[in-house]
Short mmCIF file of C-alpha atoms in Angstrom, two decimals:
data_model
loop_
_atom_site.label_atom_id
_atom_site.label_comp_id
_atom_site.label_asym_id
_atom_site.label_seq_id
_atom_site.Cartn_x
_atom_site.Cartn_y
_atom_site.Cartn_z
CA MET N 1 23.11 -3.39 -13.97
CA ARG N 2 25.84 -2.01 -14.62
CA GLU N 3 29.76 -4.11 -14.85
CA ASP N 4 31.18 -1.08 -13.22
CA MET N 5 28.51 -0.70 -10.59
CA ALA N 6 27.74 -4.67 -9.26
CA SER N 7 30.56 -4.19 -7.08
CA LEU N 8 29.68 -1.61 -5.01
CA MET N 9 26.19 -2.83 -4.28
CA ILE N 10 26.81 -3.70 -0.92
CA LYS N 11 23.87 -6.50 0.35
CA GLU N 12 21.78 -5.94 3.06
CA ASP N 13 22.99 -9.11 5.21
CA GLU N 14 26.47 -7.62 4.49
CA PHE N 15 26.44 -3.79 4.99
CA ARG N 16 27.40 -3.63 8.77
CA GLY N 17 30.24 -5.77 7.90
CA VAL N 18 32.05 -3.85 4.89
CA VAL N 19 31.21 -0.91 5.93
CA GLU N 20 32.81 -1.56 9.37
CA SER N 21 36.22 -3.58 7.55
CA THR N 22 36.14 -1.65 4.16
CA ILE N 23 34.51 1.56 4.30
CA GLU N 24 35.51 2.83 7.95
CA PRO N 25 39.60 1.87 7.28
CA TRP N 26 39.05 3.97 4.18
CA VAL N 27 37.37 7.09 5.04
CA GLU N 28 39.50 7.42 7.97
CA LYS N 29 42.64 7.07 5.92
CA GLU N 30 42.14 8.65 2.98
CA PHE N 31 39.90 12.16 3.33
CA VAL N 32 41.24 15.53 4.42
CA LYS N 33 39.02 16.31 7.15
CA GLY N 34 39.03 20.05 9.09
CA HIS N 35 37.17 22.80 9.97
CA PHE N 36 36.51 26.65 7.58
CA THR N 37 35.14 29.36 9.01
CA SER N 38 31.31 31.07 7.33
CA PHE N 39 30.44 34.79 6.10
CA ASP N 40 29.95 35.68 9.78
CA ASN N 41 32.73 33.59 11.65
CA THR N 42 30.46 30.35 12.43
CA LYS N 43 32.98 27.43 11.59
CA LEU N 44 31.80 24.44 10.22
CA ALA N 45 33.43 20.50 9.66
CA TYR N 46 34.04 19.46 6.00
CA TYR N 47 35.68 16.43 4.33
CA TYR N 48 36.76 15.78 0.94
CA ILE N 49 38.60 12.86 -0.92
CA VAL N 50 40.26 14.54 -4.56
CA ASN N 51 40.07 10.81 -7.06
CA PRO N 52 43.15 10.88 -9.37
CA LYS N 53 41.29 9.82 -12.16
CA GLU N 54 38.53 12.31 -11.08
CA LYS N 55 36.00 12.64 -14.06
CA ALA N 56 34.33 15.23 -11.40
CA SER N 57 34.35 16.84 -7.91
CA VAL N 58 30.33 15.37 -6.35
CA VAL N 59 30.12 17.77 -3.48
CA MET N 60 27.21 16.82 -1.05
CA CYS N 61 24.82 18.59 0.62
CA HIS N 62 23.45 16.43 3.15
CA GLY N 63 19.27 17.22 4.61
CA TYR N 64 17.62 17.25 7.67
CA CYS N 65 19.45 15.50 11.54
CA GLU N 66 21.79 14.16 9.33
CA PHE N 67 25.78 14.00 9.34
CA PHE N 68 28.90 12.77 7.48
CA PRO N 69 28.83 8.85 8.37
CA LYS N 70 25.30 8.55 6.96
CA TYR N 71 27.07 9.35 3.58
CA TYR N 72 29.85 6.65 3.78
CA GLU N 73 28.84 4.23 1.71
CA LEU N 74 27.45 6.71 -1.00
CA ALA N 75 30.53 8.47 -0.48
CA TYR N 76 33.04 4.77 -1.70
CA ILE N 77 30.49 4.00 -4.19
CA PHE N 78 30.69 7.95 -6.32
CA TYR N 79 34.05 7.58 -5.46
CA ASN N 80 35.20 4.06 -6.87
CA MET N 81 32.60 5.09 -9.59
CA GLY N 82 36.15 7.92 -10.63
CA TYR N 83 34.68 11.17 -8.90
CA SER N 84 35.94 13.17 -6.27
CA VAL N 85 33.94 13.52 -2.93
CA PHE N 86 33.46 16.87 -0.82
CA PHE N 87 30.89 17.12 1.88
CA VAL N 88 30.08 20.05 4.56
CA GLU N 89 27.49 19.40 8.22
CA HIS N 90 25.47 22.07 7.37
CA ARG N 91 25.74 24.79 10.54
CA GLY N 92 24.18 22.99 13.48
CA TYR N 93 25.14 19.50 12.77
CA GLY N 94 27.35 17.22 13.42
CA PHE N 95 31.04 18.53 14.00
CA SER N 96 30.66 21.92 12.72
CA GLU N 97 29.33 25.56 15.11
CA ARG N 98 26.30 25.40 16.71
CA ALA N 99 23.68 28.45 17.72
CA VAL N 100 21.96 26.54 20.87
CA PRO N 101 24.29 24.51 23.73
CA GLU N 102 21.06 21.62 22.83
CA LEU N 103 23.10 19.11 20.19
CA ASP N 104 19.87 17.25 19.12
CA TYR N 105 17.92 20.41 18.42
CA VAL N 106 17.70 22.42 15.31
CA TYR N 107 17.71 26.06 15.00
CA VAL N 108 18.72 27.60 11.60
CA ARG N 109 17.95 31.37 12.13
CA ASP N 110 17.66 31.56 7.95
CA TYR N 111 17.79 29.46 5.11
CA ASP N 112 20.17 32.10 3.23
CA ASP N 113 23.16 31.21 5.73
CA TYR N 114 22.97 28.52 4.90
CA VAL N 115 23.16 28.97 1.68
CA GLU N 116 25.72 31.18 2.37
CA ASP N 117 28.12 28.58 4.09
CA PHE N 118 27.43 26.28 1.05
CA HIS N 119 28.74 28.84 -1.37
CA GLU N 120 31.84 29.50 1.24
CA TYR N 121 32.71 26.71 1.39
CA MET N 122 32.58 25.62 -2.82
CA LYS N 123 34.63 29.13 -2.47
CA GLN N 124 37.61 28.05 0.20
CA ILE N 125 37.50 24.27 -0.32
CA VAL N 126 35.84 22.63 -3.19
CA THR N 127 37.72 25.01 -5.52
CA LYS N 128 40.34 24.63 -5.23
CA GLU N 129 41.24 21.14 -4.37
CA SER N 130 38.77 19.61 -7.61
CA LYS N 131 41.38 18.77 -10.37
CA SER N 132 38.51 18.67 -12.89
CA LYS N 133 37.22 22.01 -12.04
CA GLN N 134 33.55 20.14 -13.05
CA TYR N 135 31.27 20.64 -9.94
CA VAL N 136 28.54 18.01 -9.94
CA LEU N 137 25.62 18.29 -6.93
CA PHE N 138 24.75 16.10 -5.13
CA ALA N 139 21.52 16.81 -2.36
CA HIS N 140 18.96 15.27 -0.37
CA SER N 141 15.84 16.39 1.48
CA MET N 142 16.42 20.00 3.21
CA GLY N 143 19.76 19.73 1.39
CA GLY N 144 17.05 19.69 -1.45
CA CYS N 145 15.58 22.99 -0.79
CA ILE N 146 18.89 25.02 0.14
CA SER N 147 20.77 23.78 -3.16
CA THR N 148 17.75 25.20 -5.01
CA LEU N 149 18.02 27.97 -3.40
CA PHE N 150 22.08 28.41 -4.07
CA MET N 151 21.36 26.90 -7.70
CA GLU N 152 18.27 30.70 -7.83
CA LYS N 153 21.71 32.90 -6.46
CA TYR N 154 24.93 31.39 -7.74
CA LEU N 155 23.59 30.34 -11.90
CA ASN N 156 26.73 27.97 -14.04
CA TYR N 157 28.43 26.61 -10.16
CA PHE N 158 27.25 23.60 -11.53
CA LYS N 159 27.69 21.03 -14.51
CA CYS N 160 24.92 19.41 -13.03
CA ALA N 161 22.92 18.43 -10.17
CA VAL N 162 20.84 14.81 -8.70
CA LEU N 163 17.89 16.12 -6.58
CA SER N 164 17.10 12.96 -3.78
CA SER N 165 13.65 13.71 -2.92
CA PRO N 166 14.61 17.69 -2.40
CA MET N 167 11.88 19.36 0.12
CA HIS N 168 10.41 21.49 -1.87
CA GLU N 169 7.22 21.90 -0.29
CA MET N 170 6.84 20.37 3.40
CA LYS N 171 4.62 17.84 4.42
CA LEU N 172 3.16 19.46 7.76
CA GLY N 173 0.43 17.23 9.10
CA LYS N 174 -2.50 19.20 10.21
CA PHE N 175 -0.83 22.59 10.25
CA LYS N 176 -1.15 24.68 7.41
CA PRO N 177 1.98 26.83 6.09
CA TRP N 178 0.96 30.28 6.59
CA GLN N 179 0.08 28.12 10.52
CA VAL N 180 3.44 27.46 11.38
CA GLU N 181 5.10 30.59 10.03
CA LEU N 182 2.42 33.16 12.13
CA ILE N 183 3.09 30.45 15.36
CA SER N 184 6.97 30.81 15.04
CA GLY N 185 6.99 34.22 14.88
CA ILE N 186 4.58 34.82 17.57
CA CYS N 187 6.82 32.11 19.49
CA GLY N 188 9.83 34.22 17.95
CA VAL N 189 8.83 37.37 19.22
CA PHE N 190 8.83 36.48 22.98
CA GLY N 191 12.08 35.25 22.65
CA GLN N 192 10.98 30.81 21.83
CA ASP N 193 12.52 30.73 18.86
CA LYS N 194 15.15 28.54 19.99
CA LYS N 195 12.60 26.54 21.34
CA LEU N 196 11.50 22.74 20.05
CA ALA N 197 8.46 23.44 18.15
CA SER N 198 4.88 22.26 18.46
CA GLY N 199 5.13 18.10 18.06
CA GLN N 200 8.82 18.30 17.80
CA LYS N 201 10.99 16.12 20.56
CA ARG N 202 14.53 15.55 22.26
CA PHE N 203 16.47 12.38 20.80
CA ASP N 204 15.78 9.82 23.13
CA GLY N 205 18.07 6.74 21.84
CA VAL N 206 14.31 4.79 20.97
CA ASN N 207 15.17 2.73 17.72
CA VAL N 208 12.43 3.25 15.20
CA TRP N 209 13.11 2.10 12.03
CA GLU N 210 9.49 0.59 11.37
CA LYS N 211 7.74 4.86 11.44
CA SER N 212 11.36 5.38 9.71
CA SER N 213 11.95 7.10 5.83
CA SER N 214 15.15 3.91 5.62
CA MET N 215 13.99 0.90 3.85
CA SER N 216 17.09 -0.92 5.10
CA LYS N 217 17.78 -1.76 8.85
CA ALA N 218 20.55 -2.56 8.29
CA ARG N 219 21.64 1.14 7.44
CA TYR N 220 19.39 2.51 9.45
CA ASP N 221 20.71 0.60 12.76
CA TYR N 222 24.33 0.82 11.61
CA GLN N 223 23.81 5.20 11.61
CA PHE N 224 21.54 4.97 14.55
CA ASP N 225 24.33 3.31 16.76
CA LYS N 226 26.41 6.45 15.09
CA ARG N 227 24.10 8.16 17.19
CA LEU N 228 23.60 5.97 19.74
CA SER N 229 28.08 6.80 20.54
CA VAL N 230 28.40 10.89 18.74
CA PRO N 231 26.42 12.87 21.02
CA GLU N 232 27.34 15.45 17.96
CA TYR N 233 24.96 13.27 15.87
CA THR N 234 22.24 13.59 17.02
CA THR N 235 20.33 16.59 16.33
CA TYR N 236 16.55 15.25 16.69
CA GLY N 237 14.59 17.74 16.92
CA GLY N 238 13.16 21.47 14.99
CA THR N 239 13.25 24.50 17.10
CA PHE N 240 10.14 26.97 15.64
CA ALA N 241 13.36 29.33 13.67
CA TRP N 242 14.11 26.17 12.16
CA ALA N 243 10.36 25.67 11.57
CA LYS N 244 9.65 29.59 10.36
CA ALA N 245 12.66 29.17 8.01
CA SER N 246 12.27 25.98 6.65
CA VAL N 247 7.96 27.15 5.34
CA ARG N 248 9.49 30.66 3.59
CA ALA N 249 12.56 28.48 2.24
CA SER N 250 10.18 25.97 0.47
CA LYS N 251 7.85 28.81 -0.86
CA LYS N 252 11.25 31.04 -2.01
CA CYS N 253 12.52 27.55 -3.85
CA LEU N 254 9.29 27.16 -6.17
CA ARG N 255 9.15 30.93 -6.05
CA ASN N 256 12.11 31.33 -8.07
CA ALA N 257 13.21 27.74 -9.57
CA SER N 258 11.94 29.47 -13.05
CA VAL N 259 15.64 31.19 -13.31
CA ILE N 260 17.95 27.41 -12.79
CA ASN N 261 19.59 26.80 -15.37
CA THR N 262 21.85 23.92 -14.70
CA PRO N 263 20.95 20.51 -16.07
CA ILE N 264 18.84 18.32 -12.76
CA LEU N 265 18.26 15.35 -12.11
CA LEU N 266 14.83 14.74 -9.63
CA CYS N 267 14.47 11.37 -7.82
CA GLU N 268 11.38 11.39 -6.03
CA ALA N 269 10.30 8.50 -3.83
CA GLY N 270 6.35 7.45 -4.29
CA LYS N 271 6.09 6.79 -0.18
CA ASP N 272 7.29 9.99 0.49
CA THR N 273 6.40 10.95 3.52
CA LEU N 274 7.87 13.78 5.16
CA VAL N 275 7.84 16.28 1.59
CA ASP N 276 5.47 16.78 -1.03
CA ASN N 277 5.59 15.18 -4.30
CA GLU N 278 3.42 18.03 -5.42
CA GLY N 279 6.19 20.35 -4.79
CA HIS N 280 8.69 18.31 -7.92
CA ARG N 281 6.04 18.59 -10.26
CA LYS N 282 5.59 22.16 -10.12
CA PHE N 283 9.09 22.68 -9.20
CA VAL N 284 9.54 20.76 -12.89
CA GLU N 285 7.34 22.12 -15.18
CA MET N 286 9.51 25.38 -13.98
CA THR N 287 12.54 24.42 -14.74
CA LYS N 288 13.45 23.77 -17.65
CA ASN N 289 16.14 21.33 -18.55
CA THR N 290 14.92 18.45 -15.41
CA THR N 291 14.92 14.80 -15.41
CA TYR N 292 11.85 13.66 -13.43
CA LYS N 293 12.29 9.82 -12.53
CA ILE N 294 9.90 7.95 -10.11
CA PHE N 295 10.09 5.26 -7.43
CA PRO N 296 7.13 4.54 -6.41
CA GLU N 297 7.89 1.98 -3.87
CA SER N 298 10.83 4.07 -2.08
CA LYS N 299 9.95 5.50 0.92
CA HIS N 300 11.98 9.46 1.54
CA GLU N 301 15.66 7.75 1.89
CA LEU N 302 16.08 6.43 -1.95
CA PHE N 303 19.83 5.91 -0.86
CA ASN N 304 18.65 3.57 1.79
CA ALA N 305 15.67 2.06 0.39
CA THR N 306 15.80 -1.80 -0.56
CA GLN N 307 18.25 -3.59 -3.05
CA ASP N 308 16.50 -3.44 -6.04
CA ILE N 309 15.42 -0.09 -5.88
CA ARG N 310 19.26 1.25 -4.48
CA GLU N 311 19.80 -0.21 -8.30
CA GLU N 312 17.68 1.20 -10.09
CA TYR N 313 18.61 4.41 -8.07
CA PHE N 314 22.39 4.69 -8.50
CA GLU N 315 22.33 3.72 -12.58
CA GLU N 316 20.24 5.88 -12.57
CA ILE N 317 22.25 8.50 -11.59
CA PHE N 318 25.57 6.77 -12.61
CA ASN N 319 23.59 6.97 -17.30
CA TYR N 320 22.86 10.49 -16.18
CA LEU N 321 25.80 11.79 -15.63
CA ASP N 322 27.92 9.54 -17.72
CA GLU N 323 25.14 11.43 -19.61
CA ILE N 324 25.43 15.02 -19.29
CA LEU N 325 29.78 14.81 -18.20
CA GLU N 326 30.57 13.19 -21.87
#
């Protein structure tokens, strides 16, 4: 393992103690927090820290049902590796404004809203606060789909991107994509688009680590405890509108992938049960500058995998960034 990374790789049995004694106080003291107004007057929560020796600014794009504290450890690692860190909670998540009253429902009209929110965040916050004016995109899962759409629409924005288990295609169980679109469309016609989609449920406060996408119980439990203590972190069930928008967005991001000119590191989890890895192979074939790395034994959340996988994962990321930014 790289010497500059070794002290940042927190062991499973030490995680809770380190995050509560070191990382949480650091976030509370050092991060700038606030809200900005997006293109349609939706207010979105943001967080950032500027590294005085900044190599580049890492801009994070989170996944489905996620929130800032889930990324505390990643922010800490990136910062101590020499990067400024910027994070925004998507509309409908965390302390950003919602379009539905239920805090555990996930609703979006169209992924274009996510993309334009991210663009406004870049314009209003990131580009003004970054020291180096070099931007690195880090995106996970649903955030990978949003980020792909962003890079297709706004060329040359990022020096490079790291897509971690990106949602280029979804695993939909017994449903076909066209069936999800059809059912969700019909529900929308009858005013049900803000209701929970088939198979979705509300947050019930039950710890389901064994069935989760995490391989680190310490990390899962920490993030789950945040959900129990902060109602704004309980996003859990997708609405019909979100389901339809997600299927359409994943099809669109693959359809237009060939226009992307940003260098990309795509990290895939071999045992992913949420995204269909066939979508990654299609994406790699369509793009010119994608480095493809598979972690065959990992579940979906690569940054919450076992210690050996996590060490390999972060080493891959920082070696890639060093190469691109040299």
